[in-house]
Amino acid sequence: MNPVKAFSHLFSPLGDENADNYRSPGQISFLRAPFVKIDSDDLRKAGRKYAFLGVPYDEGNVGKPGSEDGPRDFRLSSLDYFPYWFEYNVDLHDSSVDCGDVSMPRVNPELAHKKIYEAVRSVLNAGVTPILCGGDRSISIPATRALSDHLGAGRRMGYMHFGAHLDMSDTWAGESGLAVCAMARITELPNLAAENTAHIGARNSFNPKDQIDLARQRGLQFAPMHRILERGIDSVMEEQTERVWSGTDGQYVGFNFNVMDSSAAPGVTATEPGGLDSREMMRVAAKIAKTGGPTVFDITELCPMFDVSNSTSRMAVCVILRILAEIAAIDGNTVSDELRRPGWGHRKS
């Protein structure tokens, strides 16, 4: 812990003329982080572990529109949290930067994917972990290719995705780069083997037979929701994290929060009943943190216009921050138990 750092943000707001409620920082950024442009040199100089990238792209979507607003509401929801997590006794205040939104040409999917790819490569080249927030699921296609190329042909990649749908369509209405084709494209990457790939939470009938057939042809051993109900989320996560992290040099973890039950996550492009609940998602976060975390995070298909009281975006933020907090605790980056607010004492009645 840096002894000269100001720790006022760890405590409840004061009420003098310098009062700040810590929820109105003057600019809206992920976890109140400073903005740094998407440049490898600038990111290295910033010295932060994580870089948030908004990817407001909705042209690959086949469900409800509106996921281009996902990065905005994810940032807003992050302002609902203080950086101190008492369960882990860690401070995330200086953990991240915000690289703003990747510039998205709406009517040129090829160029949009190129920009996403280049942005992720820049962050990875700086030795920083990208946290992408889309945008529809198709943003994962160029982002996973960026990690694959960053690792190179001689190194192995692991991939884990949470969602109600496999997204294993080879093509959809003649197109091959849509959200519903994401897993089909990702499983074609040359340094991603089937034994290092996991999909968790598939259920219900928006998983056509051609997608199931392609998954089986490529050896994808996905964990559907009925298996989770039979075995429990902890058992499934132990198995699937072992698949993704065993012998791999970099890992990509993607969240589509329709992995959760539709009652718990209404603010996604394609809700599905019968999914995980919020406490099970806390267990998911804990299991991922214990691996040391992935090389790339992504969150896709948030759809704020259909959300209720910002509950889905806030849940998404909570899952990501809990992973970051537990990783920090595992790494020993805890706050001194001796730390107190200057002049600390209880108010007398």
mmCIF file of C-alpha atoms in Angstrom:
data_model
loop_
_atom_site.group_PDB
_atom_site.id
_atom_site.type_symbol
_atom_site.label_atom_id
_atom_site.label_comp_id
_atom_site.label_asym_id
_atom_site.label_seq_id
_atom_site.Cartn_x
_atom_site.Cartn_y
_atom_site.Cartn_z
ATOM 1 C CA MET A 1 0.000 0.000 0.000
ATOM 2 C CA ASN A 2 1.412 3.382 -1.029
ATOM 3 C CA PRO A 3 1.741 5.470 2.186
ATOM 4 C CA VAL A 4 1.481 8.803 0.342
ATOM 5 C CA LYS A 5 -1.697 7.932 -1.536
ATOM 6 C CA ALA A 6 -4.910 9.736 -0.538
ATOM 7 C CA PHE A 7 -7.464 7.225 0.725
ATOM 8 C CA SER A 8 -10.478 9.493 1.253
ATOM 9 C CA HIS A 9 -12.392 7.543 -1.398
ATOM 10 C CA LEU A 10 -12.460 4.479 0.879
ATOM 11 C CA PHE A 11 -14.747 6.148 3.394
ATOM 12 C CA SER A 12 -18.255 7.568 3.523
ATOM 13 C CA PRO A 13 -18.500 11.128 2.105
ATOM 14 C CA LEU A 14 -17.786 14.052 4.406
ATOM 15 C CA GLY A 15 -19.897 17.189 4.580
ATOM 16 C CA ASP A 16 -17.527 20.170 4.559
ATOM 17 C CA GLU A 17 -17.040 22.599 1.652
ATOM 18 C CA ASN A 18 -14.975 19.952 -0.147
ATOM 19 C CA ALA A 19 -17.789 17.391 0.062
ATOM 20 C CA ASP A 20 -18.125 14.941 -2.806
ATOM 21 C CA ASN A 21 -20.660 12.126 -2.885
ATOM 22 C CA TYR A 22 -18.322 10.141 -5.185
ATOM 23 C CA ARG A 23 -21.128 9.503 -7.643
ATOM 24 C CA SER A 24 -20.899 12.732 -9.670
ATOM 25 C CA PRO A 25 -17.288 12.873 -10.845
ATOM 26 C CA GLY A 26 -17.865 15.422 -13.628
ATOM 27 C CA GLN A 27 -17.230 12.813 -16.306
ATOM 28 C CA ILE A 28 -18.730 9.379 -16.763
ATOM 29 C CA SER A 29 -16.032 6.735 -16.974
ATOM 30 C CA PHE A 30 -15.726 3.134 -15.877
ATOM 31 C CA LEU A 31 -15.179 3.094 -12.106
ATOM 32 C CA ARG A 32 -14.322 6.840 -12.268
ATOM 33 C CA ALA A 33 -11.088 5.911 -14.039
ATOM 34 C CA PRO A 34 -9.100 8.513 -15.998
ATOM 35 C CA PHE A 35 -9.460 8.513 -19.765
ATOM 36 C CA VAL A 36 -6.456 7.299 -21.761
ATOM 37 C CA LYS A 37 -6.513 7.034 -25.545
ATOM 38 C CA ILE A 38 -6.197 3.643 -27.217
ATOM 39 C CA ASP A 39 -2.440 3.775 -27.647
ATOM 40 C CA SER A 40 0.038 1.183 -26.383
ATOM 41 C CA ASP A 41 2.616 3.740 -25.217
ATOM 42 C CA ASP A 42 0.039 5.841 -23.359
ATOM 43 C CA LEU A 43 -1.421 2.750 -21.714
ATOM 44 C CA ARG A 44 2.010 1.613 -20.535
ATOM 45 C CA LYS A 45 2.674 5.040 -19.029
ATOM 46 C CA ALA A 46 -0.677 4.958 -17.208
ATOM 47 C CA GLY A 47 0.479 1.890 -15.291
ATOM 48 C CA ARG A 48 -2.983 0.411 -14.713
ATOM 49 C CA LYS A 49 -3.870 -3.289 -14.909
ATOM 50 C CA TYR A 50 -7.183 -2.971 -16.804
ATOM 51 C CA ALA A 51 -8.473 -0.862 -19.694
ATOM 52 C CA PHE A 52 -12.184 -0.427 -20.350
ATOM 53 C CA LEU A 53 -13.220 -0.257 -24.015
ATOM 54 C CA GLY A 54 -16.736 0.655 -25.087
ATOM 55 C CA VAL A 55 -17.789 -1.045 -28.334
ATOM 56 C CA PRO A 56 -21.199 0.456 -29.285
ATOM 57 C CA TYR A 57 -21.800 -1.806 -32.286
ATOM 58 C CA ASP A 58 -25.270 -3.216 -32.983
ATOM 59 C CA GLU A 59 -25.126 -4.115 -36.679
ATOM 60 C CA GLY A 60 -24.551 -7.841 -36.089
ATOM 61 C CA ASN A 61 -27.613 -8.252 -33.913
ATOM 62 C CA VAL A 62 -30.593 -10.426 -34.853
ATOM 63 C CA GLY A 63 -32.561 -9.795 -31.630
ATOM 64 C CA LYS A 64 -33.927 -6.607 -30.084
ATOM 65 C CA PRO A 65 -32.009 -3.434 -30.972
ATOM 66 C CA GLY A 66 -30.320 -1.244 -28.397
ATOM 67 C CA SER A 67 -27.083 -2.980 -27.381
ATOM 68 C CA GLU A 68 -25.068 -0.032 -28.706
ATOM 69 C CA ASP A 69 -26.144 1.741 -25.495
ATOM 70 C CA GLY A 70 -24.543 -0.985 -23.373
ATOM 71 C CA PRO A 71 -21.190 0.776 -22.755
ATOM 72 C CA ARG A 72 -22.936 3.935 -21.587
ATOM 73 C CA ASP A 73 -25.086 2.182 -18.999
ATOM 74 C CA PHE A 74 -22.238 -0.078 -17.889
ATOM 75 C CA ARG A 75 -20.213 3.030 -17.087
ATOM 76 C CA LEU A 76 -23.160 4.651 -15.330
ATOM 77 C CA SER A 77 -23.772 1.526 -13.266
ATOM 78 C CA SER A 78 -20.124 1.402 -12.214
ATOM 79 C CA LEU A 79 -20.693 4.757 -10.497
ATOM 80 C CA ASP A 80 -23.098 3.008 -8.114
ATOM 81 C CA TYR A 81 -20.139 1.250 -6.503
ATOM 82 C CA PHE A 82 -17.339 2.467 -4.279
ATOM 83 C CA PRO A 83 -13.906 1.011 -5.074
ATOM 84 C CA TYR A 84 -13.513 -0.602 -1.632
ATOM 85 C CA TRP A 85 -14.804 -4.190 -1.394
ATOM 86 C CA PHE A 86 -15.049 -5.200 2.253
ATOM 87 C CA GLU A 87 -15.393 -8.923 1.491
ATOM 88 C CA TYR A 88 -11.846 -8.879 0.124
ATOM 89 C CA ASN A 89 -10.483 -5.738 1.868
ATOM 90 C CA VAL A 90 -9.198 -4.358 -1.452
ATOM 91 C CA ASP A 91 -9.273 -0.990 -3.183
ATOM 92 C CA LEU A 92 -9.917 -0.904 -6.959
ATOM 93 C CA HIS A 93 -9.566 2.881 -7.178
ATOM 94 C CA ASP A 94 -6.400 2.922 -9.314
ATOM 95 C CA SER A 95 -6.863 -0.400 -11.090
ATOM 96 C CA SER A 96 -8.211 0.819 -14.443
ATOM 97 C CA VAL A 97 -8.272 3.376 -17.203
ATOM 98 C CA ASP A 98 -11.112 4.107 -19.600
ATOM 99 C CA CYS A 99 -10.169 4.191 -23.279
ATOM 100 C CA GLY A 100 -13.516 5.598 -24.354
ATOM 101 C CA ASP A 101 -15.547 4.047 -27.151
ATOM 102 C CA VAL A 102 -14.096 2.487 -30.278
ATOM 103 C CA SER A 103 -15.274 4.587 -33.223
ATOM 104 C CA MET A 104 -17.985 2.535 -34.926
ATOM 105 C CA PRO A 105 -18.904 3.025 -38.611
ATOM 106 C CA ARG A 106 -22.513 1.827 -38.536
ATOM 107 C CA VAL A 107 -22.905 0.712 -42.125
ATOM 108 C CA ASN A 108 -19.496 -0.905 -42.644
ATOM 109 C CA PRO A 109 -19.224 -4.118 -40.586
ATOM 110 C CA GLU A 110 -15.850 -5.035 -42.074
ATOM 111 C CA LEU A 111 -14.333 -1.698 -41.033
ATOM 112 C CA ALA A 112 -16.018 -1.860 -37.617
ATOM 113 C CA HIS A 113 -14.504 -5.289 -36.962
ATOM 114 C CA LYS A 114 -11.104 -3.991 -38.093
ATOM 115 C CA LYS A 115 -11.301 -1.122 -35.587
ATOM 116 C CA ILE A 116 -12.290 -3.489 -32.764
ATOM 117 C CA TYR A 117 -9.409 -5.813 -33.650
ATOM 118 C CA GLU A 118 -6.877 -2.963 -33.684
ATOM 119 C CA ALA A 119 -8.137 -1.535 -30.379
ATOM 120 C CA VAL A 120 -7.814 -4.868 -28.591
ATOM 121 C CA ARG A 121 -4.360 -5.462 -30.055
ATOM 122 C CA SER A 122 -3.204 -2.032 -28.835
ATOM 123 C CA VAL A 123 -4.339 -2.771 -25.284
ATOM 124 C CA LEU A 124 -2.790 -6.243 -25.276
ATOM 125 C CA ASN A 125 0.480 -4.925 -26.693
ATOM 126 C CA ALA A 126 0.665 -2.578 -23.697
ATOM 127 C CA GLY A 127 0.484 -5.548 -21.324
ATOM 128 C CA VAL A 128 -2.948 -4.434 -20.075
ATOM 129 C CA THR A 129 -6.116 -6.525 -19.735
ATOM 130 C CA PRO A 130 -8.967 -5.233 -21.936
ATOM 131 C CA ILE A 131 -12.513 -5.148 -20.564
ATOM 132 C CA LEU A 132 -14.766 -4.784 -23.616
ATOM 133 C CA CYS A 133 -18.397 -3.816 -23.340
ATOM 134 C CA GLY A 134 -20.590 -4.083 -26.421
ATOM 135 C CA GLY A 135 -22.443 -3.936 -28.443
ATOM 136 C CA ASP A 136 -23.810 -7.157 -29.838
ATOM 137 C CA ARG A 137 -22.131 -10.546 -29.590
ATOM 138 C CA SER A 138 -20.473 -10.217 -32.996
ATOM 139 C CA ILE A 139 -17.840 -7.911 -31.444
ATOM 140 C CA SER A 140 -16.335 -11.080 -29.938
ATOM 141 C CA ILE A 141 -15.312 -12.270 -33.429
ATOM 142 C CA PRO A 142 -12.608 -9.617 -34.052
ATOM 143 C CA ALA A 143 -11.738 -9.373 -30.345
ATOM 144 C CA THR A 144 -10.944 -13.096 -30.009
ATOM 145 C CA ARG A 145 -8.971 -12.978 -33.253
ATOM 146 C CA ALA A 146 -6.951 -10.130 -31.736
ATOM 147 C CA LEU A 147 -6.047 -12.294 -28.737
ATOM 148 C CA SER A 148 -5.315 -15.267 -30.993
ATOM 149 C CA ASP A 149 -2.914 -13.206 -33.117
ATOM 150 C CA HIS A 150 -1.396 -11.567 -30.032
ATOM 151 C CA LEU A 151 -0.535 -14.989 -28.626
ATOM 152 C CA GLY A 152 0.728 -16.295 -31.959
ATOM 153 C CA ALA A 153 0.646 -19.690 -33.637
ATOM 154 C CA GLY A 154 2.992 -21.363 -31.155
ATOM 155 C CA ARG A 155 0.888 -20.574 -28.075
ATOM 156 C CA ARG A 156 -2.474 -21.943 -26.954
ATOM 157 C CA MET A 157 -5.613 -19.958 -26.272
ATOM 158 C CA GLY A 158 -8.532 -20.759 -23.958
ATOM 159 C CA TYR A 159 -12.070 -19.480 -24.450
ATOM 160 C CA MET A 160 -15.095 -19.397 -22.108
ATOM 161 C CA HIS A 161 -18.516 -17.941 -22.855
ATOM 162 C CA PHE A 162 -21.654 -17.572 -20.751
ATOM 163 C CA GLY A 163 -24.958 -17.321 -22.587
ATOM 164 C CA ALA A 164 -28.315 -18.929 -23.315
ATOM 165 C CA HIS A 165 -27.458 -19.430 -26.997
ATOM 166 C CA LEU A 166 -24.587 -21.314 -28.602
ATOM 167 C CA ASP A 167 -24.201 -18.807 -31.474
ATOM 168 C CA MET A 168 -22.887 -21.661 -33.632
ATOM 169 C CA SER A 169 -24.579 -20.778 -36.933
ATOM 170 C CA ASP A 170 -22.106 -21.161 -39.771
ATOM 171 C CA THR A 171 -24.250 -18.604 -41.609
ATOM 172 C CA TRP A 172 -27.503 -16.809 -40.824
ATOM 173 C CA ALA A 173 -29.581 -15.541 -43.748
ATOM 174 C CA GLY A 174 -26.423 -15.664 -45.865
ATOM 175 C CA GLU A 175 -24.238 -13.707 -43.412
ATOM 176 C CA SER A 176 -21.313 -15.214 -41.498
ATOM 177 C CA GLY A 177 -20.263 -12.390 -39.154
ATOM 178 C CA LEU A 178 -23.410 -11.873 -37.102
ATOM 179 C CA ALA A 179 -23.903 -12.345 -33.373
ATOM 180 C CA VAL A 180 -25.454 -15.792 -33.941
ATOM 181 C CA CYS A 181 -22.306 -16.840 -35.823
ATOM 182 C CA ALA A 182 -19.837 -15.731 -33.141
ATOM 183 C CA MET A 183 -18.998 -19.133 -31.662
ATOM 184 C CA ALA A 184 -18.764 -20.670 -35.130
ATOM 185 C CA ARG A 185 -16.104 -18.122 -36.113
ATOM 186 C CA ILE A 186 -14.274 -18.288 -32.778
ATOM 187 C CA THR A 187 -13.922 -22.082 -32.893
ATOM 188 C CA GLU A 188 -12.140 -21.687 -36.256
ATOM 189 C CA LEU A 189 -9.178 -19.881 -34.675
ATOM 190 C CA PRO A 190 -6.003 -21.914 -35.295
ATOM 191 C CA ASN A 191 -4.626 -21.850 -31.732
ATOM 192 C CA LEU A 192 -7.936 -22.543 -29.961
ATOM 193 C CA ALA A 193 -8.546 -26.260 -29.438
ATOM 194 C CA ALA A 194 -11.934 -27.758 -28.606
ATOM 195 C CA GLU A 195 -10.569 -29.136 -25.336
ATOM 196 C CA ASN A 196 -9.788 -25.545 -24.233
ATOM 197 C CA THR A 197 -13.203 -24.145 -25.159
ATOM 198 C CA ALA A 198 -16.216 -23.842 -22.856
ATOM 199 C CA HIS A 199 -19.776 -22.635 -23.287
ATOM 200 C CA ILE A 200 -21.968 -22.403 -20.184
ATOM 201 C CA GLY A 201 -25.731 -21.933 -19.860
ATOM 202 C CA ALA A 202 -27.276 -22.935 -23.219
ATOM 203 C CA ARG A 203 -30.993 -23.701 -23.046
ATOM 204 C CA ASN A 204 -34.352 -23.572 -24.844
ATOM 205 C CA SER A 205 -35.171 -23.578 -28.526
ATOM 206 C CA PHE A 206 -33.208 -20.665 -29.977
ATOM 207 C CA ASN A 207 -30.409 -23.182 -30.531
ATOM 208 C CA PRO A 208 -31.303 -24.688 -33.941
ATOM 209 C CA LYS A 209 -30.207 -28.205 -34.838
ATOM 210 C CA ASP A 210 -27.592 -27.030 -37.333
ATOM 211 C CA GLN A 211 -25.861 -25.208 -34.460
ATOM 212 C CA ILE A 212 -25.914 -28.335 -32.275
ATOM 213 C CA ASP A 213 -24.580 -30.396 -35.181
ATOM 214 C CA LEU A 214 -21.716 -27.956 -35.842
ATOM 215 C CA ALA A 215 -20.835 -27.827 -32.143
ATOM 216 C CA ARG A 216 -20.605 -31.627 -32.031
ATOM 217 C CA GLN A 217 -18.649 -31.765 -35.282
ATOM 218 C CA ARG A 218 -16.058 -29.383 -33.825
ATOM 219 C CA GLY A 219 -15.905 -31.220 -30.496
ATOM 220 C CA LEU A 220 -17.402 -28.416 -28.419
ATOM 221 C CA GLN A 221 -18.390 -29.951 -25.060
ATOM 222 C CA PHE A 222 -20.781 -27.250 -23.913
ATOM 223 C CA ALA A 223 -22.405 -27.223 -20.466
ATOM 224 C CA PRO A 224 -26.164 -26.656 -20.955
ATOM 225 C CA MET A 225 -28.383 -25.306 -18.217
ATOM 226 C CA HIS A 226 -29.966 -28.680 -17.423
ATOM 227 C CA ARG A 227 -26.517 -30.030 -16.525
ATOM 228 C CA ILE A 228 -25.933 -27.063 -14.203
ATOM 229 C CA LEU A 229 -29.262 -27.751 -12.501
ATOM 230 C CA GLU A 230 -28.306 -31.407 -12.017
ATOM 231 C CA ARG A 231 -24.736 -30.888 -10.812
ATOM 232 C CA GLY A 232 -24.636 -27.369 -9.377
ATOM 233 C CA ILE A 233 -22.746 -24.325 -10.633
ATOM 234 C CA ASP A 234 -19.610 -24.939 -8.537
ATOM 235 C CA SER A 235 -19.044 -28.405 -9.998
ATOM 236 C CA VAL A 236 -19.595 -27.221 -13.560
ATOM 237 C CA MET A 237 -17.323 -24.192 -13.107
ATOM 238 C CA GLU A 238 -14.526 -26.359 -11.656
ATOM 239 C CA GLU A 239 -14.712 -28.552 -14.749
ATOM 240 C CA GLN A 240 -14.960 -25.725 -17.267
ATOM 241 C CA THR A 241 -12.258 -23.475 -15.812
ATOM 242 C CA GLU A 242 -9.926 -26.476 -15.889
ATOM 243 C CA ARG A 243 -10.710 -26.887 -19.610
ATOM 244 C CA VAL A 244 -10.029 -23.241 -20.442
ATOM 245 C CA TRP A 245 -6.958 -22.574 -18.286
ATOM 246 C CA SER A 246 -5.191 -25.943 -18.481
ATOM 247 C CA GLY A 247 -2.056 -25.583 -20.603
ATOM 248 C CA THR A 248 -3.158 -22.322 -22.232
ATOM 249 C CA ASP A 249 -1.130 -19.125 -22.555
ATOM 250 C CA GLY A 250 -4.045 -16.671 -22.691
ATOM 251 C CA GLN A 251 -7.760 -16.845 -21.978
ATOM 252 C CA TYR A 252 -10.825 -14.971 -23.214
ATOM 253 C CA VAL A 253 -13.981 -14.830 -21.069
ATOM 254 C CA GLY A 254 -17.223 -13.489 -22.548
ATOM 255 C CA PHE A 255 -20.480 -12.748 -20.752
ATOM 256 C CA ASN A 256 -23.878 -12.469 -22.378
ATOM 257 C CA PHE A 257 -26.078 -11.878 -19.355
ATOM 258 C CA ASN A 258 -28.962 -13.801 -20.869
ATOM 259 C CA VAL A 259 -27.133 -16.668 -19.170
ATOM 260 C CA MET A 260 -29.191 -15.419 -16.219
ATOM 261 C CA ASP A 261 -32.883 -16.048 -15.804
ATOM 262 C CA SER A 262 -35.027 -13.511 -17.642
ATOM 263 C CA SER A 263 -36.529 -12.346 -14.340
ATOM 264 C CA ALA A 264 -33.051 -11.430 -13.073
ATOM 265 C CA ALA A 265 -31.665 -9.932 -16.287
ATOM 266 C CA PRO A 266 -34.369 -8.247 -18.382
ATOM 267 C CA GLY A 267 -31.969 -5.793 -20.001
ATOM 268 C CA VAL A 268 -30.496 -8.021 -22.712
ATOM 269 C CA THR A 269 -31.326 -8.395 -26.376
ATOM 270 C CA ALA A 270 -32.762 -11.932 -26.053
ATOM 271 C CA THR A 271 -34.029 -12.884 -22.593
ATOM 272 C CA GLU A 272 -34.456 -16.551 -21.704
ATOM 273 C CA PRO A 273 -36.247 -18.168 -18.733
ATOM 274 C CA GLY A 274 -34.592 -20.895 -16.712
ATOM 275 C CA GLY A 275 -31.147 -19.355 -16.270
ATOM 276 C CA LEU A 276 -28.729 -18.640 -13.425
ATOM 277 C CA ASP A 277 -29.661 -16.423 -10.503
ATOM 278 C CA SER A 278 -27.560 -13.604 -9.082
ATOM 279 C CA ARG A 279 -26.041 -15.647 -6.259
ATOM 280 C CA GLU A 280 -24.933 -18.298 -8.742
ATOM 281 C CA MET A 281 -23.253 -15.513 -10.756
ATOM 282 C CA MET A 282 -21.314 -14.560 -7.611
ATOM 283 C CA ARG A 283 -20.049 -18.150 -7.501
ATOM 284 C CA VAL A 284 -19.095 -17.889 -11.181
ATOM 285 C CA ALA A 285 -17.109 -14.722 -10.425
ATOM 286 C CA ALA A 286 -15.286 -16.430 -7.561
ATOM 287 C CA LYS A 287 -14.306 -19.444 -9.681
ATOM 288 C CA ILE A 288 -12.947 -17.229 -12.475
ATOM 289 C CA ALA A 289 -10.999 -15.068 -10.014
ATOM 290 C CA LYS A 290 -9.299 -18.129 -8.528
ATOM 291 C CA THR A 291 -7.728 -18.866 -11.931
ATOM 292 C CA GLY A 292 -5.999 -15.465 -11.823
ATOM 293 C CA GLY A 293 -8.445 -14.073 -14.364
ATOM 294 C CA PRO A 294 -8.494 -14.044 -18.164
ATOM 295 C CA THR A 295 -6.391 -12.091 -20.643
ATOM 296 C CA VAL A 296 -9.521 -10.448 -22.115
ATOM 297 C CA PHE A 297 -13.022 -9.859 -20.708
ATOM 298 C CA ASP A 298 -16.073 -9.000 -22.759
ATOM 299 C CA ILE A 299 -19.675 -8.161 -21.927
ATOM 300 C CA THR A 300 -22.134 -8.206 -24.806
ATOM 301 C CA GLU A 301 -25.840 -7.828 -25.576
ATOM 302 C CA LEU A 302 -26.715 -5.449 -22.724
ATOM 303 C CA CYS A 303 -29.874 -3.684 -23.840
ATOM 304 C CA PRO A 304 -30.601 -0.777 -21.456
ATOM 305 C CA MET A 305 -33.847 0.328 -23.099
ATOM 306 C CA PHE A 306 -35.464 -2.932 -21.910
ATOM 307 C CA ASP A 307 -33.831 -2.979 -18.488
ATOM 308 C CA VAL A 308 -35.650 -2.435 -15.179
ATOM 309 C CA SER A 309 -34.056 0.015 -12.724
ATOM 310 C CA ASN A 310 -30.690 -0.594 -14.410
ATOM 311 C CA SER A 311 -30.636 -4.019 -12.743
ATOM 312 C CA THR A 312 -28.957 -5.949 -15.570
ATOM 313 C CA SER A 313 -26.190 -3.409 -16.214
ATOM 314 C CA ARG A 314 -25.571 -3.149 -12.498
ATOM 315 C CA MET A 315 -25.397 -6.938 -12.222
ATOM 316 C CA ALA A 316 -22.886 -7.034 -15.079
ATOM 317 C CA VAL A 317 -20.713 -4.428 -13.363
ATOM 318 C CA CYS A 318 -20.955 -6.290 -10.055
ATOM 319 C CA VAL A 319 -19.753 -9.564 -11.602
ATOM 320 C CA ILE A 320 -16.753 -7.931 -13.275
ATOM 321 C CA LEU A 321 -15.774 -5.917 -10.193
ATOM 322 C CA ARG A 322 -16.055 -8.938 -7.915
ATOM 323 C CA ILE A 323 -13.658 -10.816 -10.204
ATOM 324 C CA LEU A 324 -11.199 -7.896 -10.142
ATOM 325 C CA ALA A 325 -11.538 -7.529 -6.374
ATOM 326 C CA GLU A 326 -10.903 -11.195 -5.608
ATOM 327 C CA ILE A 327 -7.927 -11.268 -7.988
ATOM 328 C CA ALA A 328 -6.491 -8.260 -6.131
ATOM 329 C CA ALA A 329 -6.982 -10.057 -2.805
ATOM 330 C CA ILE A 330 -5.355 -13.234 -4.104
ATOM 331 C CA ASP A 331 -2.404 -11.121 -5.307
ATOM 332 C CA GLY A 332 -2.082 -9.653 -1.809
ATOM 333 C CA ASN A 333 -3.146 -6.121 -2.760
ATOM 334 C CA THR A 334 -5.186 -5.562 0.390
ATOM 335 C CA VAL A 335 -5.786 -2.393 2.390
ATOM 336 C CA SER A 336 -3.987 -2.068 5.712
ATOM 337 C CA ASP A 337 -6.271 -2.900 8.635
ATOM 338 C CA GLU A 338 -4.635 -0.007 10.495
ATOM 339 C CA LEU A 339 -5.845 2.581 8.004
ATOM 340 C CA ARG A 340 -8.326 5.090 9.439
ATOM 341 C CA ARG A 341 -9.827 8.330 8.260
ATOM 342 C CA PRO A 342 -7.768 11.247 9.647
ATOM 343 C CA GLY A 343 -9.332 12.396 12.916
ATOM 344 C CA TRP A 344 -11.431 9.238 12.929
ATOM 345 C CA GLY A 345 -14.052 8.815 15.617
ATOM 346 C CA HIS A 346 -17.742 8.150 15.974
ATOM 347 C CA ARG A 347 -20.109 11.111 16.016
ATOM 348 C CA LYS A 348 -21.361 11.639 19.544
ATOM 349 C CA SER A 349 -25.105 11.937 20.098
#
